[in-house]
Tab-separated table of C-alpha atoms in Angstrom:
chain	number	residue	atom	x	y	z
A	1	MET	CA	129.549	142.920	95.436
A	2	TRP	CA	126.934	145.649	95.926
A	3	THR	CA	129.720	147.965	97.033
A	4	ILE	CA	130.979	147.874	93.452
A	5	TRP	CA	127.471	148.739	92.207
A	6	LYS	CA	127.242	151.717	94.553
A	7	GLU	CA	130.675	152.982	93.591
A	8	GLU	CA	129.992	152.677	89.860
A	9	LEU	CA	126.604	154.370	90.252
A	10	TYR	CA	128.246	157.188	92.176
A	11	LYS	CA	130.847	157.630	89.432
A	12	ILE	CA	128.150	157.875	86.769
A	13	ALA	CA	125.948	160.202	88.817
A	14	SER	CA	128.864	162.483	89.663
A	15	ARG	CA	129.482	163.510	86.054
A	16	LYS	CA	128.660	167.223	86.110
A	17	LEU	CA	128.356	167.504	82.339
A	18	VAL	CA	125.399	165.099	82.341
A	19	TRP	CA	123.526	167.043	85.021
A	20	LEU	CA	124.300	170.325	83.307
A	21	GLY	CA	122.805	168.961	80.096
A	22	VAL	CA	119.711	167.631	81.896
A	23	SER	CA	119.219	170.961	83.683
A	24	LEU	CA	119.470	172.940	80.441
A	25	LEU	CA	117.100	170.521	78.709
A	26	LEU	CA	114.446	170.775	81.420
A	27	ALA	CA	114.873	174.552	81.589
A	28	PHE	CA	114.303	174.806	77.838
A	29	VAL	CA	111.221	172.554	77.922
A	30	THR	CA	109.757	174.469	80.861
A	31	PHE	CA	110.435	177.874	79.313
A	32	ARG	CA	108.924	176.780	76.012
A	33	LEU	CA	105.754	175.405	77.612
A	34	TYR	CA	105.000	178.390	79.817
A	35	SER	CA	105.863	180.794	76.996
A	36	GLU	CA	103.311	178.932	74.870
A	37	GLN	CA	100.792	179.293	77.678
A	38	ASN	CA	101.398	183.041	77.951
A	39	THR	CA	101.091	183.640	74.190
A	40	TYR	CA	98.106	181.308	73.690
A	41	SER	CA	94.977	183.110	72.495
A	42	SER	CA	91.433	182.125	71.608
A	43	THR	CA	88.628	184.096	69.967
A	44	ILE	CA	85.084	183.041	70.850
A	45	ASP	CA	82.002	185.050	69.832
A	46	GLY	CA	84.154	188.026	68.885
A	47	LYS	CA	86.000	188.164	72.220
A	48	THR	CA	89.698	187.304	72.437
A	49	TYR	CA	91.144	185.592	75.499
A	50	ARG	CA	94.832	185.158	76.273
A	51	GLY	CA	97.081	183.001	78.411
A	52	ALA	CA	95.724	180.400	80.817
A	53	GLU	CA	92.241	181.877	80.482
A	54	ALA	CA	92.294	181.233	76.722
A	55	ILE	CA	93.218	177.580	77.290
A	56	LYS	CA	90.388	177.222	79.782
A	57	LYS	CA	87.879	178.810	77.385
A	58	ASP	CA	88.979	176.534	74.543
A	59	GLN	CA	88.580	173.493	76.780
A	60	GLU	CA	85.108	174.592	77.841
A	61	LEU	CA	84.107	175.149	74.215
A	62	THR	CA	85.481	171.784	73.113
A	63	ARG	CA	83.444	169.979	75.779
A	64	LEU	CA	80.301	171.093	73.913
A	65	TYR	CA	81.439	169.141	70.845
A	66	ALA	CA	83.278	166.296	72.567
A	67	GLY	CA	82.351	162.798	71.483
A	68	THR	CA	82.235	160.911	68.217
A	69	LEU	CA	83.418	163.089	65.348
A	70	THR	CA	80.800	163.366	62.586
A	71	LEU	CA	80.273	165.437	59.455
A	72	ASP	CA	77.337	167.210	61.098
A	73	LYS	CA	79.586	168.235	63.994
A	74	VAL	CA	82.195	169.603	61.581
A	75	LYS	CA	79.515	171.628	59.750
A	76	GLN	CA	78.132	172.901	63.050
A	77	ILE	CA	81.555	174.209	64.156
A	78	TYR	CA	82.079	175.857	60.751
A	79	GLU	CA	78.669	177.542	60.746
A	80	GLU	CA	79.220	178.818	64.279
A	81	TYR	CA	82.834	180.007	64.090
A	82	GLY	CA	83.993	179.857	60.452
A	83	PHE	CA	87.558	179.013	59.488
A	84	PHE	CA	90.583	179.649	61.649
A	85	PHE	CA	93.153	182.276	60.570
A	86	TYR	CA	95.802	184.647	61.940
A	87	ASP	CA	95.693	188.436	62.133
A	88	LYS	CA	98.143	189.744	59.546
A	89	ASP	CA	99.333	192.646	61.714
A	90	ASP	CA	100.036	191.144	65.132
A	91	LYS	CA	99.835	187.400	64.270
A	92	THR	CA	97.002	186.929	66.796
A	93	ARG	CA	95.010	183.703	66.505
A	94	LEU	CA	91.567	184.720	65.224
A	95	GLY	CA	89.795	181.540	66.123
A	96	ASN	CA	89.556	178.824	68.748
A	97	TYR	CA	90.639	175.226	69.110
A	98	CYS	CA	87.505	173.794	67.473
A	99	ASN	CA	87.649	175.786	64.227
A	100	TRP	CA	91.463	175.429	64.235
A	101	PHE	CA	90.994	171.661	64.279
A	102	ILE	CA	88.502	171.513	61.389
A	103	SER	CA	90.591	174.022	59.389
A	104	LYS	CA	93.706	171.904	59.841
A	105	GLU	CA	92.147	168.502	59.206
A	106	PHE	CA	89.322	169.157	56.702
A	107	THR	CA	90.521	172.098	54.608
A	108	ASN	CA	93.519	173.346	52.630
A	109	PHE	CA	94.460	175.705	55.484
A	110	MET	CA	97.962	174.213	55.814
A	111	GLN	CA	98.627	175.035	52.127
A	112	THR	CA	97.837	178.735	52.619
A	113	ASP	CA	99.693	181.501	54.476
A	114	GLY	CA	97.002	181.382	57.181
A	115	TYR	CA	96.132	185.083	56.998
A	116	ASP	CA	93.280	185.124	54.482
A	117	PRO	CA	90.245	182.942	55.344
A	118	GLY	CA	88.983	183.541	51.805
A	119	GLN	CA	91.705	181.212	50.507
A	120	VAL	CA	90.561	178.374	52.767
A	121	HIS	CA	88.027	175.810	51.532
A	122	PHE	CA	87.031	172.268	52.434
A	123	TYR	CA	88.825	169.421	50.702
A	124	THR	CA	87.168	167.977	47.616
A	125	GLY	CA	87.580	164.793	45.582
A	126	GLN	CA	90.541	162.609	46.492
A	127	ASP	CA	91.860	165.168	48.996
A	128	TRP	CA	88.673	164.714	51.018
A	129	GLU	CA	88.656	160.957	50.517
A	130	PHE	CA	92.220	160.395	51.747
A	131	ASN	CA	92.686	163.199	54.300
A	132	ALA	CA	89.330	164.000	55.886
A	133	GLU	CA	86.931	161.107	55.419
A	134	PRO	CA	88.909	158.563	57.511
A	135	LEU	CA	88.382	160.787	60.562
A	136	LEU	CA	84.603	160.629	60.125
A	137	HIS	CA	84.113	156.871	59.769
A	138	GLY	CA	86.372	155.346	62.399
A	139	GLY	CA	84.464	156.193	65.561
A	140	ILE	CA	87.009	158.911	66.361
A	141	ARG	CA	86.386	160.586	69.720
A	142	PHE	CA	86.915	164.344	69.508
A	143	ASP	CA	88.177	166.414	72.455
A	144	TYR	CA	90.805	169.024	73.364
A	145	ILE	CA	94.221	167.434	72.717
A	146	TYR	CA	96.297	170.495	71.851
A	147	GLY	CA	98.553	170.039	74.874
A	148	TRP	CA	98.923	166.267	74.498
A	149	SER	CA	99.900	166.551	70.845
A	150	ASP	CA	102.547	169.071	71.875
A	151	LEU	CA	103.759	166.788	74.682
A	152	ALA	CA	104.191	163.872	72.276
A	153	GLU	CA	106.289	166.029	69.949
A	154	ILE	CA	108.470	167.563	72.667
A	155	TYR	CA	109.040	164.134	74.221
A	156	LEU	CA	110.668	162.876	71.029
A	157	MET	CA	113.104	165.778	71.103
A	158	THR	CA	113.703	165.305	74.820
A	159	ILE	CA	114.472	161.590	74.562
A	160	ILE	CA	116.985	162.166	71.751
A	161	VAL	CA	118.851	164.705	73.885
A	162	LEU	CA	118.716	162.310	76.854
A	163	PHE	CA	120.276	159.568	74.735
A	164	ILE	CA	123.152	161.898	73.858
A	165	LEU	CA	123.640	162.720	77.547
A	166	LEU	CA	123.543	159.023	78.458
A	167	ILE	CA	126.254	158.317	75.908
A	168	ILE	CA	128.377	161.035	77.504
A	169	GLY	CA	127.729	159.684	80.992
A	170	LEU	CA	128.037	155.967	80.352
A	171	THR	CA	130.819	155.752	77.787
A	172	PRO	CA	133.620	156.214	80.382
A	173	LEU	CA	132.217	153.295	82.390
A	174	PHE	CA	134.681	150.922	80.735
A	175	SER	CA	136.911	153.142	78.632
A	176	GLU	CA	138.340	154.777	81.750
A	177	GLU	CA	139.693	151.386	82.834
A	178	TYR	CA	141.858	151.390	79.716
A	179	GLN	CA	142.734	155.055	80.119
A	180	LEU	CA	143.901	154.524	83.713
A	181	LYS	CA	145.632	151.274	82.690
A	182	THR	CA	143.679	149.239	85.243
A	183	ALA	CA	141.843	146.992	82.760
A	184	ASP	CA	144.481	144.253	82.826
A	185	ILE	CA	144.662	144.405	86.605
A	186	LEU	CA	140.896	143.976	86.942
A	187	ARG	CA	141.039	140.960	84.683
A	188	THR	CA	143.458	139.175	86.991
A	189	THR	CA	140.751	138.848	89.664
A	190	ARG	CA	137.771	136.530	89.634
A	191	ARG	CA	135.297	139.275	90.508
A	192	GLY	CA	136.925	141.676	88.120
A	193	ARG	CA	136.241	139.296	85.229
A	194	GLN	CA	132.731	138.264	86.324
A	195	SER	CA	130.523	139.933	88.906
A	196	GLY	CA	132.387	143.252	88.738
A	197	ILE	CA	131.503	143.586	85.072
A	198	TRP	CA	127.840	142.885	85.681
A	199	MET	CA	127.723	145.359	88.552
A	200	LYS	CA	128.983	148.034	86.160
A	201	ILE	CA	126.277	147.140	83.643
A	202	LEU	CA	123.598	147.039	86.349
A	203	ALA	CA	124.647	150.477	87.627
A	204	ALA	CA	124.472	151.881	84.094
A	205	LEU	CA	121.022	150.365	83.504
A	206	PHE	CA	119.735	151.665	86.824
A	207	PHE	CA	120.980	155.183	86.092
A	208	SER	CA	119.480	155.169	82.573
A	209	VAL	CA	116.073	153.939	83.726
A	210	VAL	CA	115.865	156.350	86.679
A	211	LEU	CA	116.919	159.327	84.553
A	212	VAL	CA	114.330	158.596	81.837
A	213	LEU	CA	111.582	158.004	84.419
A	214	ALA	CA	112.460	161.211	86.274
A	215	VAL	CA	112.415	163.353	83.121
A	216	THR	CA	109.172	161.683	81.990
A	217	ALA	CA	107.520	162.382	85.353
A	218	TYR	CA	108.662	166.010	85.167
A	219	LEU	CA	107.173	166.432	81.680
A	220	TRP	CA	103.885	164.898	82.794
A	221	GLY	CA	103.824	167.207	85.805
A	222	ILE	CA	104.275	170.498	83.945
A	223	TYR	CA	101.869	169.568	81.126
A	224	LEU	CA	99.198	168.490	83.608
A	225	ASP	CA	99.714	171.816	85.370
A	226	VAL	CA	99.064	173.773	82.153
A	227	TYR	CA	96.470	171.640	80.332
A	228	GLY	CA	94.874	169.502	83.030
A	229	THR	CA	93.581	166.029	82.177
A	230	GLN	CA	91.007	166.899	79.529
A	231	GLY	CA	91.545	165.087	76.240
A	232	LEU	CA	93.455	162.087	77.579
A	233	ASP	CA	90.499	159.872	76.642
A	234	ALA	CA	90.268	161.316	73.121
A	235	SER	CA	91.224	159.147	70.151
A	236	SER	CA	94.954	158.943	69.557
A	237	ALA	CA	94.265	159.220	65.808
A	238	LEU	CA	93.816	162.960	66.405
A	239	LEU	CA	97.492	163.302	67.302
A	240	SER	CA	99.446	164.767	64.433
A	241	PHE	CA	101.860	161.844	63.949
A	242	ALA	CA	100.046	158.729	65.152
A	243	TYR	CA	100.779	156.289	62.328
A	244	GLY	CA	100.969	152.519	62.240
A	245	TYR	CA	100.130	150.662	65.445
A	246	TYR	CA	99.142	152.781	68.422
A	247	PRO	CA	96.782	152.496	71.413
A	248	GLU	CA	93.252	153.792	71.053
A	249	THR	CA	93.367	156.787	73.401
A	250	ALA	CA	95.722	159.751	73.623
A	251	ALA	CA	96.757	158.663	77.129
A	252	GLY	CA	97.544	155.163	75.875
A	253	PHE	CA	99.580	156.565	73.004
A	254	LEU	CA	101.635	158.749	75.349
A	255	VAL	CA	102.299	155.842	77.713
A	256	PHE	CA	103.259	153.705	74.713
A	257	LEU	CA	105.613	156.450	73.548
A	258	PHE	CA	107.228	156.741	76.982
A	259	PHE	CA	107.802	152.982	77.157
A	260	LEU	CA	109.473	153.150	73.759
A	261	GLY	CA	111.781	155.824	75.137
A	262	LEU	CA	112.555	153.684	78.172
A	263	ALA	CA	113.271	150.660	75.979
A	264	GLY	CA	115.525	152.816	73.837
A	265	ALA	CA	117.532	153.884	76.893
A	266	ILE	CA	117.971	150.241	77.950
A	267	LEU	CA	119.065	149.232	74.455
A	268	LEU	CA	121.475	152.148	74.338
A	269	THR	CA	123.022	150.987	77.598
A	270	GLY	CA	123.270	147.508	76.126
A	271	LEU	CA	125.692	148.855	73.541
A	272	LEU	CA	128.245	148.870	76.343
A	273	TYR	CA	128.551	145.109	75.846
A	274	GLN	CA	130.760	145.951	72.923
A	275	GLY	CA	133.062	147.678	75.375
A	276	ILE	CA	133.164	144.758	77.799
A	277	CYS	CA	133.866	142.034	75.265
A	278	PRO	CA	137.625	142.204	75.942
A	279	TYR	CA	136.871	141.727	79.659
A	280	MET	CA	134.853	138.588	79.090
A	281	ASP	CA	137.354	136.803	76.850
A	282	PRO	CA	139.653	134.303	78.589
A	283	TRP	CA	143.278	135.289	78.937
A	284	PRO	CA	145.492	133.881	76.194
A	285	LYS	CA	148.212	131.653	77.587
A	286	THR	CA	150.912	133.736	75.908
A	287	HIS	CA	149.529	136.766	77.737
A	288	GLU	CA	149.422	134.914	81.021
A	289	ALA	CA	153.044	133.975	80.628
A	290	ARG	CA	154.032	137.615	80.274
A	291	ASN	CA	151.501	139.062	82.722
A	292	PRO	CA	153.361	140.452	85.740
A	293	LEU	CA	150.358	139.785	87.989
A	294	HIS	CA	149.633	136.247	86.760
A	295	GLY	CA	149.594	133.824	89.690
A	296	ILE	CA	149.861	136.712	92.157
A	297	HIS	CA	147.812	134.850	94.767
A	298	ALA	CA	150.076	131.799	94.835
A	299	GLY	CA	151.344	131.213	98.343
A	300	VAL	CA	149.499	134.244	99.704
A	301	SER	CA	146.510	134.072	101.999
A	302	PRO	CA	143.225	135.663	100.822
A	303	ALA	CA	143.468	138.374	103.467
A	304	GLU	CA	147.045	139.234	102.487
A	305	SER	CA	146.329	139.225	98.774
A	306	ARG	CA	143.597	141.866	98.854
A	307	ILE	CA	146.047	144.773	98.987
A	308	LEU	CA	149.248	144.512	96.999
A	309	ILE	CA	151.876	147.197	96.975
A	310	PHE	CA	154.262	147.539	94.078
A	311	GLN	CA	157.299	149.740	94.288
A	312	GLY	CA	158.220	151.396	91.015
A	313	ALA	CA	157.529	149.812	87.657
A	314	ALA	CA	160.031	146.940	87.629
A	315	HIS	CA	157.821	144.416	85.891
A	316	THR	CA	158.404	141.853	83.226
A	317	ALA	CA	158.251	143.436	79.779
A	318	PRO	CA	157.633	141.693	76.452
A	319	VAL	CA	160.832	140.239	75.033
A	320	TYR	CA	161.976	140.211	71.427
A	321	ARG	CA	165.167	138.810	69.888
A	322	SER	CA	167.697	140.777	67.893
A	323	GLY	CA	170.709	138.862	66.750
A	324	SER	CA	172.012	136.717	69.577
A	325	ARG	CA	170.865	138.888	72.485
A	326	ASP	CA	167.467	139.231	74.156
A	327	ARG	CA	166.163	142.742	74.519
A	328	ARG	CA	163.274	144.182	76.462
A	329	ASP	CA	160.985	146.793	74.919
A	330	PRO	CA	160.895	149.710	77.401
A	331	ALA	CA	157.891	151.292	75.687
A	332	ARG	CA	155.794	148.225	76.443
A	333	ILE	CA	156.600	147.912	80.138
A	334	PRO	CA	153.207	147.929	81.890
A	335	GLN	CA	152.666	150.957	84.093
A	336	VAL	CA	151.166	149.634	87.323
A	337	PRO	CA	150.110	151.979	90.135
A	338	LYS	CA	152.062	151.700	93.365
A	339	CYS	CA	149.003	150.732	95.382
A	340	ILE	CA	146.293	148.533	93.909
A	341	THR	CA	143.295	147.074	95.691
A	342	LEU	CA	142.186	143.751	94.258
A	343	ILE	CA	138.741	142.439	95.121
């Protein structure tokens, strides 16, 4: 029985198109991340840092303000570093993570072109009440989460592409039986109708779970390499799209997100049940009467019945009546391979 599982798993894993897609996906994610690292910049006390050094400086600066987010802390960051903006000539970031955060969350910065700090001002009235104030009264823990917010966003894109690749890899699991005209033959055997089907499903589930876990581990690895572990204990409310129910910390939110992706892969694999419904239905008696392999084991020992050799395609075809003579429909003569192994 496990031989079937191994063979089906090998068939799925040997699809080159799936691995090509996974390789291109991981190459894109890796290139994007390290390009972001190389172009990252931070300006602190009039000095601009770039690349990995800029990330390190931003993390060191954020540690000074880490903890419960308060209005006094927001004012302190503003008085020390002002609002965040971009240089109009070379698009350089003229600011650091801390004043970028308060500019994004507490001001109208996102409604401006980002080049003129004179256009930026703190929210007032209902804009402050609905957009900024909730961050100051919920015990929100502030820390450097730039990398983890980016990881959450890129994971959503990654999992969608993985689902497409899984569809490509798993769809032939049952459709190829019809394409090769072996579906009816498989259904003449006890294992073909029962355990063989479940071994196919189990192989598909195993492949889906392992692929999602492997890609998830790879994403964690490269983001930990670039951003370290700082910010994983920050409040998940700081993430740009944490709405509805979510765990309290950024690490918990990411784990929650990854489990959702894993559940999605399992549910996607479950859609194959639609493809196996014809396998699970009992054979109609009218079909059994016409099936050339029906009752093939009668009078044959189990050892002798495992390998059956058919010469040519001289099998019983469906019969229809025309006038007073019976005729056989040549187009509907089943095409059976010359050598078939039945388990």
